[in-house]
Short mmCIF file of N, CA and C in Angstrom, two decimals:
data_model
loop_
_atom_site.label_atom_id
_atom_site.label_comp_id
_atom_site.label_asym_id
_atom_site.label_seq_id
_atom_site.Cartn_x
_atom_site.Cartn_y
_atom_site.Cartn_z
N MET A 1374 -38.70 -134.73 61.22
CA MET A 1374 -39.66 -134.61 62.36
C MET A 1374 -39.22 -133.69 63.55
N ILE A 1375 -37.90 -133.68 63.83
CA ILE A 1375 -37.54 -132.77 65.00
C ILE A 1375 -37.53 -131.41 64.41
N ASN A 1376 -37.14 -131.19 63.13
CA ASN A 1376 -37.13 -129.76 62.56
C ASN A 1376 -38.46 -129.11 62.66
N ILE A 1377 -39.53 -129.91 62.30
CA ILE A 1377 -40.98 -129.42 62.37
C ILE A 1377 -41.34 -129.03 63.83
N LEU A 1378 -41.09 -129.97 64.67
CA LEU A 1378 -41.06 -129.81 66.22
C LEU A 1378 -40.48 -128.37 66.81
N THR A 1379 -39.46 -128.30 66.32
CA THR A 1379 -38.45 -127.16 66.85
C THR A 1379 -39.25 -125.79 66.14
N LYS A 1380 -39.55 -125.87 64.88
CA LYS A 1380 -40.33 -124.69 64.37
C LYS A 1380 -41.71 -124.24 64.85
N LYS A 1381 -42.45 -125.32 65.50
CA LYS A 1381 -43.55 -125.21 65.99
C LYS A 1381 -43.46 -124.58 67.52
N LEU A 1382 -42.37 -125.01 68.17
CA LEU A 1382 -42.02 -124.57 69.51
C LEU A 1382 -41.55 -123.11 69.42
N PHE A 1383 -40.75 -122.78 68.47
CA PHE A 1383 -40.31 -121.59 68.27
C PHE A 1383 -41.53 -120.49 68.13
N VAL A 1384 -42.41 -120.90 67.17
CA VAL A 1384 -43.67 -120.08 66.94
C VAL A 1384 -44.37 -119.78 68.13
N ILE A 1385 -44.51 -120.87 68.79
CA ILE A 1385 -45.36 -120.92 70.21
C ILE A 1385 -44.65 -119.77 71.18
N LEU A 1386 -43.35 -119.97 71.12
CA LEU A 1386 -42.60 -119.15 72.02
C LEU A 1386 -42.77 -117.72 71.81
N ILE A 1387 -42.58 -117.36 70.42
CA ILE A 1387 -42.87 -116.01 69.96
C ILE A 1387 -44.20 -115.44 70.38
N ILE A 1388 -45.29 -116.28 69.97
CA ILE A 1388 -46.55 -115.87 70.39
C ILE A 1388 -46.64 -115.62 71.77
N PHE A 1389 -46.32 -116.37 72.69
CA PHE A 1389 -46.16 -116.30 74.01
C PHE A 1389 -45.50 -114.91 74.52
N LEU A 1390 -44.43 -114.71 73.92
CA LEU A 1390 -43.64 -113.56 74.35
C LEU A 1390 -44.54 -112.22 73.87
N PHE A 1391 -45.12 -112.35 72.57
CA PHE A 1391 -45.83 -111.14 72.06
C PHE A 1391 -47.07 -111.02 73.07
N GLY A 1392 -47.66 -112.05 73.49
CA GLY A 1392 -48.87 -111.88 74.44
C GLY A 1392 -48.48 -111.31 75.64
N ILE A 1393 -47.36 -111.69 76.22
CA ILE A 1393 -46.75 -111.13 77.60
C ILE A 1393 -46.48 -109.53 77.32
N GLN A 1394 -46.02 -109.21 76.38
CA GLN A 1394 -45.75 -107.80 75.98
C GLN A 1394 -47.01 -107.11 75.80
N ILE A 1395 -47.93 -107.51 75.11
CA ILE A 1395 -49.25 -106.95 74.95
C ILE A 1395 -50.00 -106.63 76.25
N SER A 1396 -49.91 -107.57 77.17
CA SER A 1396 -50.44 -107.47 78.32
C SER A 1396 -49.66 -106.55 79.28
N ILE A 1397 -48.44 -106.42 79.21
CA ILE A 1397 -47.84 -105.41 80.15
C ILE A 1397 -48.17 -104.00 79.58
N TYR A 1398 -48.15 -103.98 78.08
CA TYR A 1398 -48.73 -102.63 77.61
C TYR A 1398 -50.20 -102.10 78.00
N LEU A 1399 -50.88 -103.14 78.10
CA LEU A 1399 -52.42 -102.80 78.54
C LEU A 1399 -52.35 -102.51 80.04
N TYR A 1400 -51.68 -103.02 80.75
CA TYR A 1400 -51.51 -102.87 82.31
C TYR A 1400 -51.14 -101.47 82.64
N ASN A 1401 -50.07 -101.02 81.86
CA ASN A 1401 -49.50 -99.67 82.23
C ASN A 1401 -50.40 -98.56 81.78
N GLN A 1402 -51.40 -98.81 80.97
CA GLN A 1402 -52.08 -97.63 80.31
C GLN A 1402 -53.00 -96.99 81.39
N LYS A 1403 -52.87 -95.81 81.60
CA LYS A 1403 -53.81 -94.90 82.36
C LYS A 1403 -54.94 -94.49 81.71
N PRO A 1404 -56.10 -94.33 82.60
CA PRO A 1404 -57.25 -93.83 81.87
C PRO A 1404 -57.07 -92.48 81.43
N SER A 1405 -57.88 -92.04 80.57
CA SER A 1405 -57.68 -90.54 79.99
C SER A 1405 -57.92 -89.47 80.91
N TYR A 1406 -58.67 -89.59 81.84
CA TYR A 1406 -58.99 -88.59 82.96
C TYR A 1406 -57.88 -88.41 83.87
N GLU A 1407 -56.93 -89.47 84.08
CA GLU A 1407 -55.79 -89.28 84.72
C GLU A 1407 -54.75 -88.40 84.09
N ASN A 1408 -54.67 -88.80 82.78
CA ASN A 1408 -53.67 -88.33 81.77
C ASN A 1408 -53.92 -86.57 81.77
N PHE A 1409 -55.10 -86.14 81.65
CA PHE A 1409 -55.43 -84.82 81.56
C PHE A 1409 -55.68 -83.97 82.88
N SER A 1410 -55.33 -84.77 83.93
CA SER A 1410 -55.66 -83.95 85.26
C SER A 1410 -54.85 -82.76 85.38
N GLU A 1411 -55.40 -81.64 86.08
CA GLU A 1411 -54.58 -80.41 86.24
C GLU A 1411 -53.56 -80.62 87.29
N LYS A 1412 -52.31 -80.22 87.01
CA LYS A 1412 -51.23 -80.29 87.88
C LYS A 1412 -51.02 -78.94 88.36
N SER A 1413 -50.49 -78.82 89.80
CA SER A 1413 -50.39 -77.53 90.40
C SER A 1413 -48.79 -77.36 90.07
N ILE A 1414 -48.49 -75.92 89.74
CA ILE A 1414 -47.25 -75.50 89.33
C ILE A 1414 -46.57 -74.93 90.59
N THR A 1415 -45.33 -75.44 90.92
CA THR A 1415 -44.66 -74.89 91.99
C THR A 1415 -43.06 -74.53 91.53
N VAL A 1416 -42.74 -73.23 91.77
CA VAL A 1416 -41.39 -72.84 91.36
C VAL A 1416 -40.66 -72.28 92.59
N GLU A 1417 -39.51 -72.83 93.00
CA GLU A 1417 -38.65 -72.46 94.09
C GLU A 1417 -37.69 -71.40 93.69
N ASN A 1418 -37.43 -70.45 94.94
CA ASN A 1418 -36.63 -69.22 94.73
C ASN A 1418 -36.94 -68.59 93.43
N PHE A 1419 -38.16 -68.12 93.52
CA PHE A 1419 -38.99 -67.33 92.23
C PHE A 1419 -38.66 -66.04 92.39
N SER A 1420 -38.47 -65.22 91.41
CA SER A 1420 -38.48 -63.84 91.12
C SER A 1420 -38.80 -63.37 89.79
N SER A 1421 -39.87 -62.30 89.72
CA SER A 1421 -40.23 -62.03 88.66
C SER A 1421 -40.67 -60.58 88.54
N ILE A 1422 -41.16 -60.01 87.45
CA ILE A 1422 -41.83 -58.70 87.37
C ILE A 1422 -43.16 -58.85 86.92
N VAL A 1423 -44.21 -58.17 87.40
CA VAL A 1423 -45.57 -58.35 87.04
C VAL A 1423 -46.03 -56.63 86.66
N LEU A 1424 -46.70 -56.61 85.48
CA LEU A 1424 -47.30 -55.38 85.07
C LEU A 1424 -48.56 -55.37 85.42
N SER A 1425 -48.96 -54.19 86.08
CA SER A 1425 -50.45 -53.92 86.65
C SER A 1425 -50.74 -52.57 86.27
N ASN A 1426 -51.82 -52.22 86.44
CA ASN A 1426 -52.44 -50.80 86.26
C ASN A 1426 -51.58 -49.70 87.02
N SER A 1427 -51.07 -50.19 88.27
CA SER A 1427 -50.35 -49.09 89.02
C SER A 1427 -48.87 -49.09 88.57
N GLY A 1428 -48.37 -49.95 87.76
CA GLY A 1428 -47.03 -49.85 87.12
C GLY A 1428 -46.34 -51.34 87.26
N ILE A 1429 -45.21 -51.21 87.36
CA ILE A 1429 -44.28 -52.48 87.43
C ILE A 1429 -44.03 -52.98 88.72
N THR A 1430 -44.40 -54.22 89.05
CA THR A 1430 -44.10 -54.63 90.49
C THR A 1430 -43.18 -55.84 90.45
N LYS A 1431 -42.05 -55.94 91.28
CA LYS A 1431 -41.14 -57.06 91.33
C LYS A 1431 -41.89 -58.04 92.42
N ILE A 1432 -41.82 -59.08 92.21
CA ILE A 1432 -42.35 -60.15 93.27
C ILE A 1432 -41.18 -61.15 93.43
N GLY A 1433 -41.08 -61.87 94.56
CA GLY A 1433 -40.31 -63.04 94.57
C GLY A 1433 -40.65 -63.61 95.99
N SER A 1434 -40.05 -64.97 95.99
CA SER A 1434 -40.57 -65.74 97.34
C SER A 1434 -39.57 -67.09 97.14
N GLU A 1435 -39.40 -67.69 98.37
CA GLU A 1435 -38.58 -69.01 98.44
C GLU A 1435 -39.44 -70.02 97.59
N LYS A 1436 -40.81 -69.95 97.51
CA LYS A 1436 -41.45 -70.89 96.69
C LYS A 1436 -42.78 -70.32 96.16
N LEU A 1437 -43.05 -70.53 94.79
CA LEU A 1437 -44.31 -69.73 94.36
C LEU A 1437 -45.21 -71.04 94.04
N ASN A 1438 -46.44 -70.97 94.40
CA ASN A 1438 -47.50 -71.94 94.06
C ASN A 1438 -48.55 -71.33 93.21
N LYS A 1439 -48.88 -71.89 91.95
CA LYS A 1439 -49.89 -71.19 91.20
C LYS A 1439 -51.13 -71.98 91.56
N VAL A 1440 -52.03 -71.30 92.06
CA VAL A 1440 -53.34 -71.63 92.57
C VAL A 1440 -54.31 -72.05 91.45
N ASP A 1441 -54.41 -70.96 90.70
CA ASP A 1441 -55.18 -71.04 89.36
C ASP A 1441 -54.69 -70.06 88.50
N GLU A 1442 -55.48 -69.71 87.54
CA GLU A 1442 -55.04 -68.62 86.38
C GLU A 1442 -55.06 -67.33 86.93
N ASN A 1443 -55.61 -67.02 88.07
CA ASN A 1443 -55.64 -65.56 88.45
C ASN A 1443 -55.05 -65.60 89.89
N ASN A 1444 -54.63 -66.58 90.58
CA ASN A 1444 -54.14 -66.61 92.15
C ASN A 1444 -52.75 -67.33 91.92
N ILE A 1445 -51.92 -66.62 92.80
CA ILE A 1445 -50.69 -67.27 93.00
C ILE A 1445 -50.35 -67.10 94.78
N PHE A 1446 -49.60 -68.05 95.17
CA PHE A 1446 -49.24 -68.09 96.56
C PHE A 1446 -47.71 -67.94 96.75
N LEU A 1447 -47.17 -66.91 97.16
CA LEU A 1447 -45.86 -66.85 97.61
C LEU A 1447 -45.50 -67.47 98.98
N PHE A 1448 -44.90 -68.60 98.95
CA PHE A 1448 -44.80 -69.47 100.18
C PHE A 1448 -43.40 -69.12 100.86
N GLY A 1449 -43.35 -68.90 102.27
CA GLY A 1449 -42.19 -68.54 102.69
C GLY A 1449 -41.79 -67.00 102.81
N LYS A 1450 -40.54 -66.78 102.86
CA LYS A 1450 -39.94 -65.43 102.72
C LYS A 1450 -40.34 -64.82 101.38
N SER A 1451 -41.20 -63.64 101.34
CA SER A 1451 -41.56 -63.20 100.01
C SER A 1451 -41.42 -61.74 99.98
N TYR A 1452 -41.50 -61.10 98.93
CA TYR A 1452 -41.50 -59.52 98.76
C TYR A 1452 -42.16 -59.25 97.59
N LEU A 1453 -42.82 -57.88 97.72
CA LEU A 1453 -43.36 -57.10 96.59
C LEU A 1453 -42.60 -55.61 96.66
N GLU A 1454 -42.08 -55.38 95.45
CA GLU A 1454 -41.57 -54.05 95.22
C GLU A 1454 -42.01 -53.28 93.95
N ASN A 1455 -42.22 -52.08 94.33
CA ASN A 1455 -42.37 -51.26 93.23
C ASN A 1455 -41.87 -49.86 93.35
N LYS A 1456 -42.05 -48.93 92.71
CA LYS A 1456 -41.41 -47.42 92.82
C LYS A 1456 -41.68 -46.83 94.03
N GLU A 1457 -42.78 -47.12 94.65
CA GLU A 1457 -43.45 -46.52 95.90
C GLU A 1457 -43.08 -47.24 97.20
N TYR A 1458 -43.14 -48.42 97.01
CA TYR A 1458 -42.98 -49.17 98.35
C TYR A 1458 -42.18 -50.49 98.18
N LYS A 1459 -41.76 -51.07 99.28
CA LYS A 1459 -41.29 -52.39 99.36
C LYS A 1459 -41.79 -53.19 100.44
N ILE A 1460 -42.44 -54.29 100.29
CA ILE A 1460 -43.13 -54.97 101.18
C ILE A 1460 -42.42 -56.40 101.33
N TYR A 1461 -41.89 -56.52 102.66
CA TYR A 1461 -41.33 -57.85 102.88
C TYR A 1461 -42.15 -58.63 103.97
N GLY A 1462 -42.43 -59.91 103.65
CA GLY A 1462 -43.11 -60.63 104.51
C GLY A 1462 -43.05 -62.18 104.10
N LYS A 1463 -44.17 -62.87 104.70
CA LYS A 1463 -44.20 -64.25 104.55
C LYS A 1463 -45.40 -64.76 104.24
N ASN A 1464 -45.73 -65.74 103.29
CA ASN A 1464 -46.88 -66.49 102.77
C ASN A 1464 -47.87 -65.28 102.12
N ILE A 1465 -47.58 -64.77 101.14
CA ILE A 1465 -48.47 -63.64 100.33
C ILE A 1465 -49.18 -64.32 99.30
N TYR A 1466 -50.60 -64.05 99.25
CA TYR A 1466 -51.40 -64.45 98.36
C TYR A 1466 -51.57 -63.14 97.52
N ILE A 1467 -51.76 -63.52 96.05
CA ILE A 1467 -51.91 -62.54 95.10
C ILE A 1467 -52.95 -62.89 94.14
N ASN A 1468 -53.96 -62.01 93.94
CA ASN A 1468 -55.04 -62.13 93.00
C ASN A 1468 -54.71 -61.16 91.93
N LEU A 1469 -54.05 -61.72 90.72
CA LEU A 1469 -53.82 -61.14 89.72
C LEU A 1469 -54.87 -60.39 88.87
N LYS A 1470 -56.11 -60.83 88.97
CA LYS A 1470 -57.23 -60.28 88.09
C LYS A 1470 -57.64 -58.94 88.96
N GLU A 1471 -57.84 -59.18 90.21
CA GLU A 1471 -58.30 -57.98 90.95
C GLU A 1471 -57.14 -57.18 91.55
N GLU A 1472 -55.92 -57.49 91.36
CA GLU A 1472 -54.65 -56.75 91.81
C GLU A 1472 -54.81 -56.46 93.31
N ILE A 1473 -54.95 -57.59 94.04
CA ILE A 1473 -54.88 -57.51 95.41
C ILE A 1473 -53.84 -58.49 95.89
N SER A 1474 -53.09 -58.12 96.95
CA SER A 1474 -52.54 -59.04 97.67
C SER A 1474 -52.48 -59.12 99.07
N ASN A 1475 -52.18 -60.11 99.84
CA ASN A 1475 -52.54 -59.94 101.20
C ASN A 1475 -51.78 -61.06 101.91
N SER A 1476 -51.49 -60.88 103.31
CA SER A 1476 -50.81 -61.89 104.22
C SER A 1476 -51.44 -61.56 105.64
N ASP A 1477 -51.43 -62.62 106.42
CA ASP A 1477 -51.74 -62.65 107.82
C ASP A 1477 -50.42 -62.76 108.70
N GLU A 1478 -49.32 -62.91 107.99
CA GLU A 1478 -48.08 -62.99 108.71
C GLU A 1478 -47.35 -61.57 108.88
N ASN A 1479 -46.45 -61.44 109.84
CA ASN A 1479 -45.81 -60.09 110.05
C ASN A 1479 -45.32 -59.68 108.68
N VAL A 1480 -45.20 -58.31 108.64
CA VAL A 1480 -44.86 -57.77 107.33
C VAL A 1480 -44.04 -56.43 107.53
N LYS A 1481 -43.18 -56.11 106.80
CA LYS A 1481 -42.06 -54.94 106.99
C LYS A 1481 -42.43 -54.10 105.58
N VAL A 1482 -42.76 -52.87 105.73
CA VAL A 1482 -42.96 -52.15 104.58
C VAL A 1482 -41.93 -50.81 104.64
N ILE A 1483 -41.30 -50.75 103.46
CA ILE A 1483 -40.35 -49.46 103.50
C ILE A 1483 -40.89 -48.56 102.32
N ASN A 1484 -41.01 -47.44 102.44
CA ASN A 1484 -41.25 -46.45 101.61
C ASN A 1484 -40.45 -45.18 101.78
N SER A 1485 -40.60 -44.22 100.89
CA SER A 1485 -39.71 -42.83 101.12
C SER A 1485 -39.94 -42.08 102.42
N MET A 1486 -40.99 -42.61 103.16
CA MET A 1486 -41.23 -41.63 104.52
C MET A 1486 -40.55 -42.53 105.75
N GLY A 1487 -40.32 -43.71 105.64
CA GLY A 1487 -39.84 -44.62 106.65
C GLY A 1487 -40.14 -46.17 106.61
N VAL A 1488 -40.12 -46.73 107.71
CA VAL A 1488 -40.33 -48.21 107.84
C VAL A 1488 -41.61 -48.63 108.68
N LEU A 1489 -42.45 -49.32 108.15
CA LEU A 1489 -43.46 -49.71 109.06
C LEU A 1489 -43.56 -51.14 109.01
N ASN A 1490 -43.94 -51.67 110.40
CA ASN A 1490 -44.01 -53.15 110.75
C ASN A 1490 -45.48 -53.24 111.21
N ALA A 1491 -46.12 -54.53 110.77
CA ALA A 1491 -47.54 -54.82 111.15
C ALA A 1491 -47.58 -56.34 111.10
N LYS A 1492 -48.79 -56.65 111.65
CA LYS A 1492 -49.08 -58.08 111.78
C LYS A 1492 -49.61 -58.70 110.46
N GLY A 1493 -50.02 -57.87 109.55
CA GLY A 1493 -50.71 -58.48 108.46
C GLY A 1493 -50.86 -57.21 107.30
N PHE A 1494 -51.32 -57.46 106.11
CA PHE A 1494 -51.67 -56.38 105.24
C PHE A 1494 -52.50 -56.95 104.18
N ARG A 1495 -53.04 -55.94 103.55
CA ARG A 1495 -54.08 -56.31 102.30
C ARG A 1495 -53.86 -54.97 101.41
N ASN A 1496 -53.17 -55.27 100.40
CA ASN A 1496 -52.84 -54.42 99.40
C ASN A 1496 -53.72 -54.29 98.13
N LEU A 1497 -54.46 -53.21 97.99
CA LEU A 1497 -55.45 -52.96 97.07
C LEU A 1497 -54.82 -52.03 96.00
N ASP A 1498 -53.94 -52.76 95.09
CA ASP A 1498 -53.01 -51.96 94.28
C ASP A 1498 -53.73 -51.20 93.32
N TYR A 1499 -54.80 -51.55 92.66
CA TYR A 1499 -55.55 -50.90 91.73
C TYR A 1499 -56.00 -49.60 92.36
N ASP A 1500 -56.33 -49.68 93.66
CA ASP A 1500 -56.82 -48.41 94.27
C ASP A 1500 -55.73 -47.55 95.10
N GLY A 1501 -54.43 -48.11 94.99
CA GLY A 1501 -53.43 -47.54 95.61
C GLY A 1501 -53.42 -47.36 97.07
N LYS A 1502 -54.06 -48.32 97.62
CA LYS A 1502 -54.21 -48.47 99.04
C LYS A 1502 -53.58 -49.73 99.55
N ILE A 1503 -53.04 -49.63 100.94
CA ILE A 1503 -52.53 -50.71 101.54
C ILE A 1503 -53.10 -50.68 103.05
N ILE A 1504 -53.97 -51.69 103.42
CA ILE A 1504 -54.60 -51.79 104.83
C ILE A 1504 -53.90 -52.79 105.58
N PHE A 1505 -53.27 -52.23 106.91
CA PHE A 1505 -52.42 -52.88 107.54
C PHE A 1505 -53.41 -53.40 108.79
N GLU A 1506 -52.99 -54.83 109.26
CA GLU A 1506 -53.88 -55.35 110.35
C GLU A 1506 -52.80 -55.44 111.67
N GLY A 1507 -53.70 -55.61 112.73
CA GLY A 1507 -53.10 -55.86 114.03
C GLY A 1507 -52.37 -54.61 114.53
N GLU A 1508 -51.18 -54.78 115.22
CA GLU A 1508 -50.60 -53.89 115.73
C GLU A 1508 -49.41 -53.23 114.67
N VAL A 1509 -49.49 -51.96 114.58
CA VAL A 1509 -48.80 -51.31 113.59
C VAL A 1509 -47.60 -50.40 114.31
N GLU A 1510 -46.38 -50.52 113.78
CA GLU A 1510 -45.23 -49.53 114.16
C GLU A 1510 -44.72 -48.91 113.09
N PHE A 1511 -44.82 -47.52 113.09
CA PHE A 1511 -44.21 -46.79 111.84
C PHE A 1511 -42.76 -45.85 112.29
N VAL A 1512 -41.83 -46.13 111.77
CA VAL A 1512 -40.64 -45.38 112.22
C VAL A 1512 -40.08 -44.54 111.02
N ILE A 1513 -40.20 -43.20 111.24
CA ILE A 1513 -39.90 -42.14 110.42
C ILE A 1513 -38.53 -42.04 110.16
N ASP A 1514 -37.93 -41.77 108.77
CA ASP A 1514 -36.59 -41.85 108.65
C ASP A 1514 -36.09 -40.44 108.90
#
């Protein structure tokens, strides 16, 4: 009699523990829309090379944020360098599809003619034009 009661108690205990395990599993499941949500990509101390119609451009920053497939944001101290110029600034936005980069922060541009300081810039890389904003100072070498 005690043997049968022990077996029944053991079976009930196993079923109870199995039920707890199933409830924990179901509780921890996330809905599918949360599993496939788009995550932002951030890289710290970033440096890379980008190939564009105007040639090879090196880019770098303290932190890179990928906004979407065509736009990136270089957060903090950042730079753009190619064979014609070097742009040093902060918080630079880059549109890879239209090949446009810009910043509203102070910028320092170095080229073969000298050094230029401005309050911001807009680089139309495809057209080979850089538009400077605010007060501009150019020092010839």
